[in-house]
Amino acid sequence: SQFQLGTLAADVGRTADAVAALTHASMVRPTDAEPHMALADALLAANRPADALASADTAVMLAATDPAPGLAARAHAVASRVVIALGDFDAAAMHAANIGKAKGNGPAWEAYVRGRSSYAADHHDEALTALREASMAASATDAPIPQLHLYLGHVLTRLTQYDEAAMEYRRELELFPQSLDAYEGVAAMY
């Protein structure tokens, strides 16, 4: 199916192919949140967060009425990542709170959003505290947060804690081997 092709293309970093296939899949399955979430992720990977917003919003709306366990939490997680990429940390905080209401890892996401907001404001000590809190909360679950360790690496680099930063970039790669930004972070350490 186009959904499977799209997710496979996304997994191997072929974002243009992923976007094309997942756009088709979301049109074929307009009432299923999964292709909309995957399309939002692919559009984020293609550095098109404004385009990803509509798919993320659709996924959240569809997941709200779907009884599948964890679907609403995953939809809000995708939406949170999209609005963070757009710099809307208030909306990201709302989605993080909804992750908790949907029985997801709300505390980890709430700390992650605080950390990303602090990082964006160049408050690196606050960002470090919040991102470490998010890391601890996320490690207690089987649902890692994309870019959490990447931004821990960025913050630690800004604070000139290079050995720890390299460890965080490597941890991001362990969890998300397709993260080109994490590869760049590791390379910058050497």
N, CA and C of each residue as an Amber inpcrd file, in Angstrom:
protein
   570
   0.8420000  -1.1940000   0.0000000   0.0000000   0.0000000   0.0000000
   0.8850000   1.2560000   0.0000000   0.2970000   2.3590000  -0.3490000
   1.0240000   3.6290000  -0.3540000   1.4910000   4.0120000   1.0470000
   0.7060000   3.6540000   2.0520000   1.0940000   3.9340000   3.4320000
   2.3860000   3.1970000   3.7770000   2.4470000   1.9110000   3.4560000
   3.6470000   1.1280000   3.7350000   4.8440000   1.6520000   2.9480000
   4.6420000   1.9720000   1.6710000   5.7270000   2.5300000   0.8610000
   6.2140000   3.8470000   1.4550000   5.2810000   4.6690000   1.8780000
   5.6330000   5.9690000   2.4460000   6.4060000   5.8460000   3.7400000
   5.9710000   4.9480000   4.6180000   6.6890000   4.7980000   5.8840000
   8.0690000   4.1820000   5.6560000   8.1700000   3.2710000   4.7000000
   9.4770000   2.7010000   4.3730000  10.4030000   3.7690000   3.7940000
   9.8800000   4.5820000   2.8750000  10.6810000   5.6670000   2.2950000
  11.1370000   6.6360000   3.3880000  10.2650000   6.9380000   4.3380000
  10.6310000   7.8280000   5.4470000  11.7290000   7.2000000   6.2960000
  11.6170000   5.9000000   6.5380000  12.6110000   5.2050000   7.3680000
  14.0120000   5.2290000   6.7600000  14.0890000   5.2580000   5.4310000
  15.4020000   5.2490000   4.7780000  15.8250000   6.6440000   4.3230000
  15.0700000   7.6710000   4.7480000  15.4710000   9.0500000   4.4720000
  15.0900000   9.5880000   3.1100000  14.2150000   8.9200000   2.4200000
  13.7620000   9.4060000   1.0990000  12.4950000  10.2300000   1.3080000
  12.6970000  11.4460000   1.8040000  11.5570000  12.2490000   2.2550000
  10.6170000  12.6410000   1.1250000  11.1390000  12.9740000  -0.0450000
  10.2490000  13.3540000  -1.1490000   9.3440000  12.1900000  -1.5310000
   9.9070000  10.9800000  -1.6040000   9.0990000   9.7970000  -1.9160000
   8.1020000   9.5180000  -0.7940000   8.5390000   9.7110000   0.4410000
   7.6520000   9.4950000   1.5780000   6.4750000  10.4570000   1.5420000
   6.7590000  11.7260000   1.2850000   5.6840000  12.7250000   1.2260000
   4.6950000  12.3800000   0.1200000   5.1870000  11.9990000  -1.0420000
   4.2940000  11.6680000  -2.1590000   3.4090000  10.4690000  -1.8200000
   4.0130000   9.4050000  -1.3230000   3.2360000   8.2020000  -1.0110000
   2.2590000   8.4430000   0.1360000   2.6950000   9.1630000   1.1660000
   1.8230000   9.3860000   2.3190000   0.7260000  10.3980000   2.0240000
   0.9880000  11.3220000   1.1160000  -0.0910000  12.2200000   0.6720000
  -1.1900000  11.3890000   0.0160000  -0.7850000  10.4710000  -0.8440000
  -1.7570000   9.5850000  -1.4940000  -2.4810000   8.7280000  -0.4540000
  -1.7340000   8.1550000   0.4760000  -2.3350000   7.3020000   1.5130000
  -3.3430000   8.0760000   2.3580000  -3.0360000   9.3280000   2.6730000
  -3.9720000  10.1120000   3.4970000  -5.2370000  10.4640000   2.7190000
  -5.1290000  10.5450000   1.3950000  -6.3330000  10.7830000   0.5880000
  -7.1640000   9.5100000   0.4380000  -6.5020000   8.3600000   0.3460000
  -7.1990000   7.0870000   0.2180000  -7.8430000   6.6900000   1.5430000
  -7.1930000   7.0350000   2.6560000  -7.6940000   6.7000000   3.9930000
  -7.9280000   7.9850000   4.8010000  -8.8910000   8.8180000   4.3500000
  -9.0580000  10.1410000   4.9710000  -9.5400000  10.1150000   6.4190000
 -10.1200000   9.0130000   6.8630000 -10.6320000   8.9580000   8.2410000
  -9.7190000   8.1710000   9.1720000  -8.5190000   7.8390000   8.7070000
  -7.5460000   7.0910000   9.5130000  -6.4310000   8.0510000   9.9420000
  -6.2040000   8.1700000  11.2200000  -5.1880000   9.1030000  11.7350000
  -3.7640000   8.7020000  11.3520000  -3.5000000   7.4110000  11.2020000
  -2.1320000   6.9340000  10.9590000  -1.4640000   7.5680000   9.7370000
  -2.0920000   7.5570000   8.5470000  -1.4000000   8.1730000   7.4100000
  -1.2020000   9.6770000   7.5700000  -2.1060000  10.3350000   8.2680000
  -1.9590000  11.7750000   8.5040000  -0.7790000  12.0510000   9.4470000
  -0.6200000  11.2070000  10.4810000   0.5320000  11.3580000  11.3830000
   1.8320000  11.1060000  10.6300000   1.8490000  10.0500000   9.8320000
   3.0630000   9.7250000   9.0760000   3.3950000  10.8250000   8.0710000
   2.3790000  11.3980000   7.4490000   2.6150000  12.4960000   6.5050000
   3.1650000  13.7160000   7.2330000   2.6210000  14.0320000   8.3920000
   3.1410000  15.1630000   9.1680000   4.6150000  14.9320000   9.5200000
   4.9510000  13.7100000   9.9290000   6.3510000  13.3800000  10.2300000
   7.2420000  13.5430000   8.9970000   6.7720000  13.0530000   7.8590000
   7.5590000  13.1550000   6.6250000   7.7500000  14.6080000   6.2120000
   6.7160000  15.4020000   6.3630000   6.8290000  16.8240000   6.0250000
   7.7860000  17.5380000   6.9760000   7.8010000  17.1310000   8.2390000
   8.7830000  17.6830000   9.1740000  10.1980000  17.3150000   8.7290000
  10.3740000  16.0610000   8.3410000  11.6940000  15.6100000   7.8900000
  12.1330000  16.3640000   6.6310000  11.1700000  16.7830000   5.8420000
  11.4540000  17.5550000   4.6200000  11.5830000  19.0460000   4.9270000
  11.5930000  19.3940000   6.2200000  11.6980000  20.7900000   6.6620000
  10.5420000  21.6440000   6.1290000   9.3440000  21.0620000   6.2250000
   8.1280000  21.7600000   5.7940000   7.0940000  21.7570000   6.9240000
   7.4460000  22.3700000   8.0650000   6.5320000  22.3030000   9.2070000
   5.1880000  23.0000000   8.9650000   5.1720000  24.0540000   8.1890000
   3.8940000  24.7290000   7.9210000   2.9490000  23.7890000   7.1680000
   3.4960000  23.0150000   6.2440000   2.6720000  22.0420000   5.5160000
   2.2650000  20.8840000   6.4190000   3.1140000  20.5430000   7.3740000
   2.8330000  19.4270000   8.2760000   1.6910000  19.7370000   9.2390000
   1.4590000  21.0140000   9.4960000   0.4620000  21.3980000  10.5010000
  -0.9310000  20.8730000  10.1760000  -1.3660000  20.9760000   8.9330000
  -2.7120000  20.5040000   8.5650000  -2.8440000  19.0040000   8.7890000
  -1.8160000  18.2450000   8.4230000  -1.8690000  16.7900000   8.6220000
  -1.8660000  16.4460000  10.1070000  -1.0680000  17.1570000  10.8860000
  -1.0240000  16.9080000  12.3310000  -2.3660000  17.2390000  12.9760000
  -2.9510000  18.3650000  12.5920000  -4.2620000  18.7330000  13.1430000
  -5.3340000  17.7050000  12.7740000  -5.2820000  17.2210000  11.5290000
  -6.2340000  16.1980000  11.0990000  -6.0380000  14.9270000  11.9090000
  -4.7950000  14.5340000  12.1240000  -4.5150000  13.3260000  12.9090000
  -5.0530000  13.4560000  14.3300000  -4.8500000  14.6100000  14.9480000
  -5.3570000  14.8270000  16.3100000  -6.8750000  14.7180000  16.3280000
  -7.5360000  15.3330000  15.3640000  -8.9980000  15.2960000  15.3030000
  -9.4970000  13.8600000  15.1160000  -8.8940000  13.1150000  14.1980000
  -9.3310000  11.7460000  13.9380000  -9.0210000  10.8240000  15.1210000
  -7.8730000  11.0060000  15.7410000  -7.4740000  10.1450000  16.8580000
  -8.3720000  10.3420000  18.0710000  -8.9480000  11.5260000  18.1980000
  -9.8060000  11.8140000  19.3580000 -11.0280000  10.9000000  19.3940000
 -11.4580000  10.4160000  18.2430000 -12.6520000   9.5640000  18.1990000
 -12.3150000   8.0990000  17.9290000 -11.0400000   7.7900000  17.8500000
 -10.6000000   6.4130000  17.5670000 -10.2560000   5.7280000  18.8820000
 -10.8050000   4.5550000  19.1390000 -10.5400000   3.8850000  20.4160000
  -9.1750000   3.1760000  20.4940000  -8.3800000   3.2160000  19.4500000
  -7.0940000   2.5130000  19.4650000  -6.2260000   3.0270000  20.6150000
  -5.6830000   2.1210000  21.4220000  -4.8730000   2.5460000  22.5670000
  -3.6340000   3.3270000  22.1220000  -3.4360000   4.4650000  22.7490000
  -2.2450000   5.2620000  22.4900000  -2.2850000   6.1270000  21.2540000
  -3.3100000   5.9720000  20.4270000  -3.3530000   6.7250000  19.1690000
  -3.4510000   8.2300000  19.4180000  -4.3120000   8.6430000  20.3360000
  -4.4690000  10.0790000  20.6100000  -3.1720000  10.6640000  21.1590000
  -2.5020000   9.9330000  22.0390000  -1.2320000  10.4230000  22.5910000
  -0.1960000  10.5690000  21.4820000  -0.1150000   9.5870000  20.5810000
   0.8500000   9.6800000  19.4820000   0.5230000  10.8310000  18.5370000
  -0.7630000  11.0570000  18.2890000  -1.1610000  12.1660000  17.4140000
  -0.7770000  13.5110000  18.0360000  -0.9970000  13.6470000  19.3330000
  -0.6120000  14.8970000  20.0050000   0.9060000  15.0520000  20.0330000
   1.6360000  13.9430000  20.1260000   3.1060000  14.0170000  20.1040000
   3.5950000  14.5440000  18.7500000   3.0100000  14.0440000  17.6820000
   3.3850000  14.5410000  16.3510000   3.0270000  16.0170000  16.2350000
   1.8290000  16.3670000  16.6630000   1.3960000  17.7650000  16.5800000
   2.3010000  18.6670000  17.4180000   2.7290000  18.1870000  18.5730000
   3.6320000  18.9680000  19.4140000   4.9440000  19.2320000  18.6890000
   5.4950000  18.2110000  18.0450000   6.7460000  18.3910000  17.3020000
   6.5690000  19.3900000  16.1540000   5.4180000  19.3520000  15.5030000
   5.1560000  20.2790000  14.3920000   5.1130000  21.7150000  14.8980000
   4.3590000  21.9630000  15.9510000   4.2290000  23.3490000  16.4220000
   5.5210000  23.8450000  17.0690000   6.3230000  22.9340000  17.6430000
   7.6410000  23.3410000  18.1280000   8.4820000  23.8260000  16.9570000
   8.4330000  23.0850000  15.8460000   9.1960000  23.4870000  14.6550000
   8.7380000  24.8410000  14.1350000   7.4920000  25.1830000  14.3880000
   6.9510000  26.4840000  13.9810000   7.1950000  27.5630000  15.0360000
   7.7600000  27.1640000  16.1880000   8.0500000  28.1260000  17.2460000
   6.8680000  28.4640000  18.1300000   5.8030000  27.6830000  18.0580000
   4.6050000  27.9440000  18.8540000   4.6370000  27.0590000  20.1070000
   5.3340000  27.5340000  21.1300000   5.5230000  26.7210000  22.3280000
   4.2690000  26.6570000  23.1980000   3.3640000  27.6340000  23.0790000
   2.0960000  27.5540000  23.8090000   1.2540000  26.4010000  23.2700000
   1.1650000  26.2930000  21.9440000   0.4240000  25.1770000  21.3460000
   1.1040000  23.8580000  21.6780000   2.4340000  23.8450000  21.6840000
   3.1690000  22.6240000  22.0230000   2.8650000  22.1970000  23.4560000
   2.7800000  23.1530000  24.3690000   2.4560000  22.8380000  25.7630000
   1.0450000  22.2610000  25.8770000   0.1090000  22.7860000  25.0850000
  -1.2540000  22.2590000  25.0820000  -1.2640000  20.8110000  24.5880000
  -0.5210000  20.5390000  23.5220000  -0.4600000  19.1610000  23.0180000
   0.2170000  18.2430000  24.0350000   1.2610000  18.7310000  24.6960000
   1.9490000  17.9250000  25.7100000   0.9910000  17.5680000  26.8440000
   0.1820000  18.5230000  27.2750000  -0.8020000  18.2460000  28.3250000
  -1.8170000  17.2050000  27.8480000  -2.1950000  17.2860000  26.5830000
  -3.1520000  16.3150000  26.0390000  -2.5470000  14.9270000  25.8890000
  -1.2360000  14.8520000  25.7330000  -0.5880000  13.5340000  25.7070000
  -0.8330000  12.8430000  27.0470000  -0.6780000  13.5790000  28.1260000
  -0.9370000  13.0150000  29.4510000  -2.3880000  12.6130000  29.6280000
  -3.3030000  13.4380000  29.1490000  -4.7370000  13.1150000  29.2560000
  -5.0940000  11.8710000  28.4540000  -4.3290000  11.6380000  27.3740000
  -4.5850000  10.4730000  26.5220000  -3.7940000   9.2540000  26.9960000
  -3.3160000   9.3040000  28.2160000  -2.5750000   8.2140000  28.8330000
  -1.2340000   7.9460000  28.1490000  -0.6290000   9.0180000  27.6840000
   0.7150000   8.9250000  27.1430000   1.6950000   9.4490000  28.1780000
   2.9140000   9.6940000  27.7840000   3.9350000  10.1710000  28.7190000
   3.9180000  11.6980000  28.7730000   2.8520000  12.2460000  29.3130000
   2.6910000  13.6950000  29.4140000   3.8140000  14.4040000  30.1500000
   4.2610000  13.9180000  31.3150000   5.3320000  14.6280000  32.0250000
   6.6150000  14.7620000  31.2010000   6.9700000  13.7340000  30.4650000
   8.1800000  13.8220000  29.6340000   7.9990000  14.8670000  28.5350000
   6.8440000  14.8480000  27.8860000   6.6010000  15.8090000  26.8130000
   6.5070000  17.2340000  27.3450000   5.8790000  17.4140000  28.5040000
   5.7810000  18.7510000  29.0810000   7.1690000  19.2970000  29.3990000
   8.0370000  18.4660000  29.9600000   9.4100000  18.9030000  30.2480000
  10.1690000  19.1620000  28.9460000   9.9460000  18.3260000  27.9370000
  10.6030000  18.5100000  26.6410000  10.2180000  19.8590000  26.0300000
   8.9420000  20.1830000  26.0650000   8.4790000  21.4650000  25.5090000
   9.0950000  22.6320000  26.2820000   9.1500000  22.5290000  27.6150000
   9.8000000  23.5860000  28.4050000  11.2690000  23.7250000  28.0070000
  11.9290000  22.5940000  27.8340000  13.3360000  22.6200000  27.4390000
  13.5490000  23.2340000  26.0680000  12.7130000  22.8680000  25.1170000
  12.8580000  23.4280000  23.7660000  12.5540000  24.9220000  23.7660000
  11.5690000  25.3370000  24.5470000  11.2360000  26.7560000  24.6530000
  12.3910000  27.5300000  25.2790000  12.9720000  26.9810000  26.3360000
  14.1150000  27.6320000  26.9910000  15.3120000  27.6940000  26.0490000
  15.5370000  26.6380000  25.2980000  16.6440000  26.6150000  24.3390000
  16.4430000  27.7050000  23.2780000  15.2240000  27.8200000  22.7840000
  14.9300000  28.8310000  21.7640000  15.1510000  30.2410000  22.2950000
  14.9590000  30.4220000  23.6050000  15.1520000  31.7280000  24.2340000
  16.5860000  31.9290000  24.7340000  17.4780000  31.0050000  24.3890000
  18.8860000  31.0470000  24.8230000  19.0500000  30.9880000  26.3370000
  18.1380000  30.3140000  27.0190000  18.2490000  30.0750000  28.4590000
  18.7500000  28.6430000  28.6320000  20.0410000  28.4560000  28.4260000
  20.5950000  27.1170000  28.3160000  20.5910000  26.3330000  29.6200000
  20.7920000  26.9880000  30.7580000  20.7430000  26.2560000  32.0260000
  19.3360000  25.7240000  32.2920000  18.3270000  26.5550000  32.0330000
  16.9380000  26.1160000  32.2000000  16.6090000  25.0090000  31.2100000
  17.0950000  25.1490000  29.9830000  16.8520000  24.1280000  28.9670000
  17.4640000  22.8010000  29.3950000  18.6720000  22.8440000  29.9140000
  19.3440000  21.6200000  30.3490000  18.5510000  20.9240000  31.4480000
  18.0940000  21.6870000  32.4300000  17.3190000  21.1080000  33.5250000
  16.0430000  20.4430000  32.9960000  15.3160000  21.1470000  32.1490000
  14.0500000  20.6090000  31.6310000  14.2790000  19.4030000  30.7240000
  15.2880000  19.4740000  29.8600000  15.5400000  18.3550000  28.9520000
  16.0390000  17.1240000  29.7020000  16.8130000  17.3140000  30.7470000
  17.2240000  16.1640000  31.5680000  16.0220000  15.5530000  32.2760000
  15.1160000  16.4100000  32.7440000  13.8770000  15.9110000  33.3580000
  13.0850000  15.0970000  32.3370000  12.9900000  15.6130000  31.1280000
  12.2720000  14.8980000  30.0650000  12.9410000  13.5700000  29.7560000
  14.2670000  13.5580000  29.7400000  15.0040000  12.3320000  29.4550000
  14.7350000  11.2720000  30.5170000  14.7460000  11.6920000  31.7620000
  14.4850000  10.7390000  32.8460000  13.0630000  10.1960000  32.7530000
  12.0940000  11.0720000  32.4980000  10.7010000  10.6320000  32.4030000
  10.4870000   9.7400000  31.1840000  11.1300000  10.0750000  30.0690000
  10.9700000   9.2770000  28.8540000  11.6370000   7.9150000  28.9810000
  12.7360000   7.8440000  29.7210000  13.4340000   6.5640000  29.8550000
  12.6190000   5.5570000  30.6470000  11.6350000   6.0320000  31.3930000
  10.7790000   5.1340000  32.1620000   9.6910000   4.5050000  31.2950000
   9.6230000   4.8920000  30.0170000   8.6110000   4.3600000  29.1150000
   9.2990000   3.7520000  27.8940000   8.5100000   3.1830000  27.0270000
   9.0560000   2.6440000  25.7810000   8.7440000   3.5730000  24.6060000
   8.5180000   4.8450000  24.9070000   8.1690000   5.8120000  23.8610000
   9.1790000   6.9650000  23.8710000  10.3330000   6.7840000  23.2030000
  11.3230000   7.8630000  23.1830000  10.7870000   9.0970000  22.4430000
  11.3050000  10.2390000  22.8040000  10.8900000  11.5020000  22.1940000
  11.9140000  11.8870000  21.1300000  11.4850000  11.9710000  19.8780000
  12.4230000  12.3710000  18.8240000  13.0410000  13.7350000  19.1220000
  14.3110000  13.8470000  18.9140000  15.1140000  15.0570000  19.0700000
  15.3940000  15.4510000  20.5210000  14.9360000  14.6770000  21.4790000
  15.2230000  14.9930000  22.8810000  16.7270000  14.9690000  23.1350000
  17.3740000  13.8890000  22.7750000  18.8170000  13.7830000  23.0350000
  19.6140000  14.6800000  22.0910000  19.0710000  14.9420000  20.9160000
  19.6960000  15.8910000  20.0010000  19.7880000  17.2630000  20.6620000
  18.6870000  17.7240000  21.2370000  18.6980000  19.0510000  21.8690000
  19.4600000  19.0500000  23.1930000  19.4910000  17.9210000  23.8780000
  20.3800000  17.8380000  25.0390000  21.8230000  18.0340000  24.5700000
  22.1780000  17.4190000  23.4540000  23.5150000  17.6050000  22.8910000
  23.7820000  19.0440000  22.5130000  22.8040000  19.6860000  21.8960000
  22.9650000  21.0930000  21.5190000  23.1880000  21.9770000  22.7470000
  22.3630000  21.7650000  23.7790000  22.4870000  22.5710000  24.9950000
  23.8410000  22.3430000  25.6480000  24.2330000  21.0890000  25.7570000
  25.5220000  20.7820000  26.3820000  26.6800000  21.3620000  25.5740000
  26.5540000  21.3970000  24.2690000  27.5730000  22.0300000  23.4300000
  27.6510000  23.5160000  23.7390000  26.4940000  24.1660000  23.8480000
  26.4770000  25.5930000  24.1880000  27.0880000  25.8550000  25.5540000
  26.9730000  24.8850000  26.4380000  27.5260000  25.0220000  27.7900000
  28.9520000  24.4620000  27.8720000  29.5320000  24.1770000  26.7210000
  30.9030000  23.6560000  26.5480000  31.1610000  22.3640000  27.3210000
  30.1590000  21.5330000  27.4190000  30.2900000  20.2060000  28.0330000
  30.3150000  19.1800000  26.8890000  31.4180000  19.1620000  26.1610000
  31.4960000  18.4610000  24.8880000  31.4110000  16.9360000  25.0160000
  32.0170000  16.3630000  26.0210000  31.9620000  14.9030000  26.1680000
  30.5230000  14.4400000  26.4020000  29.8150000  15.1430000  27.2760000
  28.4120000  14.8050000  27.5220000  27.5680000  15.0510000  26.2810000
  27.8680000  16.1290000  25.5470000  27.1250000  16.4240000  24.3270000
  27.2790000  15.2870000  23.3210000  28.5000000  14.8050000  23.1520000
  28.7380000  13.6990000  22.2170000  27.9540000  12.4590000  22.6340000
  27.8790000  12.1990000  23.9340000  27.1060000  11.0510000  24.4160000
  25.6220000  11.2100000  24.0710000  25.1060000  12.4180000  24.2050000
  23.6830000  12.6460000  23.8930000  23.4160000  12.5020000  22.3980000
  24.3200000  13.0110000  21.5660000  24.1430000  12.8340000  20.1200000
  24.1520000  11.3460000  19.7600000  25.0570000  10.5910000  20.3780000
  25.1060000   9.1490000  20.1100000  23.8310000   8.4580000  20.6020000
  23.3040000   8.9040000  21.7330000  22.0510000   8.3250000  22.2440000
  20.9080000   8.6020000  21.2730000  20.8650000   9.8050000  20.7140000
  19.8340000  10.1210000  19.7100000  19.9470000   9.1670000  18.5250000
  21.1710000   8.8910000  18.1020000  21.3750000   7.9800000  16.9770000
  20.9800000   6.5490000  17.3160000  21.1920000   6.1310000  18.5490000
  20.7440000   4.7990000  18.9640000  19.2350000   4.6810000  18.8330000
  18.5360000   5.7280000  19.2410000  17.0700000   5.7040000  19.2230000
  16.4980000   6.0150000  17.8470000  17.1560000   6.9070000  17.1190000
  16.6680000   7.3740000  15.8200000  17.8310000   7.4020000  14.8270000
  18.2120000   6.2540000  14.2870000  19.4020000   6.1820000  13.4320000
  19.3120000   7.0190000  12.1600000  18.1310000   7.4620000  11.7910000
  17.9690000   8.2760000  10.5920000  18.1780000   9.7690000  10.8560000
  18.5180000  10.1560000  12.0740000  18.6640000  11.5680000  12.4350000
  19.9690000  12.1530000  11.8920000  19.8820000  12.8320000  10.7750000
  21.0620000  13.4620000  10.1830000  21.6220000  14.5460000  11.0970000
  20.7590000  15.2500000  11.8050000  21.2220000  16.2900000  12.7250000
  22.0890000  15.7000000  13.8360000  21.7350000  14.5140000  14.3040000
  22.5430000  13.8640000  15.3440000  23.9020000  13.4410000  14.7850000
  23.9350000  12.9650000  13.5310000  25.2230000  12.6460000  12.8950000
  26.0920000  13.8990000  12.8060000  25.4710000  15.0110000  12.4410000
  26.2220000  16.2770000  12.3620000  26.7420000  16.6730000  13.7340000
  25.9350000  16.4790000  14.7680000  26.3640000  16.8020000  16.1210000
  27.5690000  15.9870000  16.5430000  27.5310000  14.6840000  16.2570000
  28.6740000  13.8240000  16.5860000  29.9040000  14.2700000  15.8060000
  29.7460000  14.5320000  14.5170000  30.8780000  14.9400000  13.6870000
  31.4840000  16.2500000  14.1780000  30.6720000  17.1540000  14.6580000
  31.1570000  18.4500000  15.1250000  31.9900000  18.3180000  16.4030000
  31.8280000  17.1980000  17.1110000  32.5680000  17.0070000  18.3520000
  34.0190000  16.6120000  18.0910000  34.3210000  16.2120000  16.8330000
  35.6710000  15.7040000  16.5410000  36.4030000  16.5500000  15.5460000
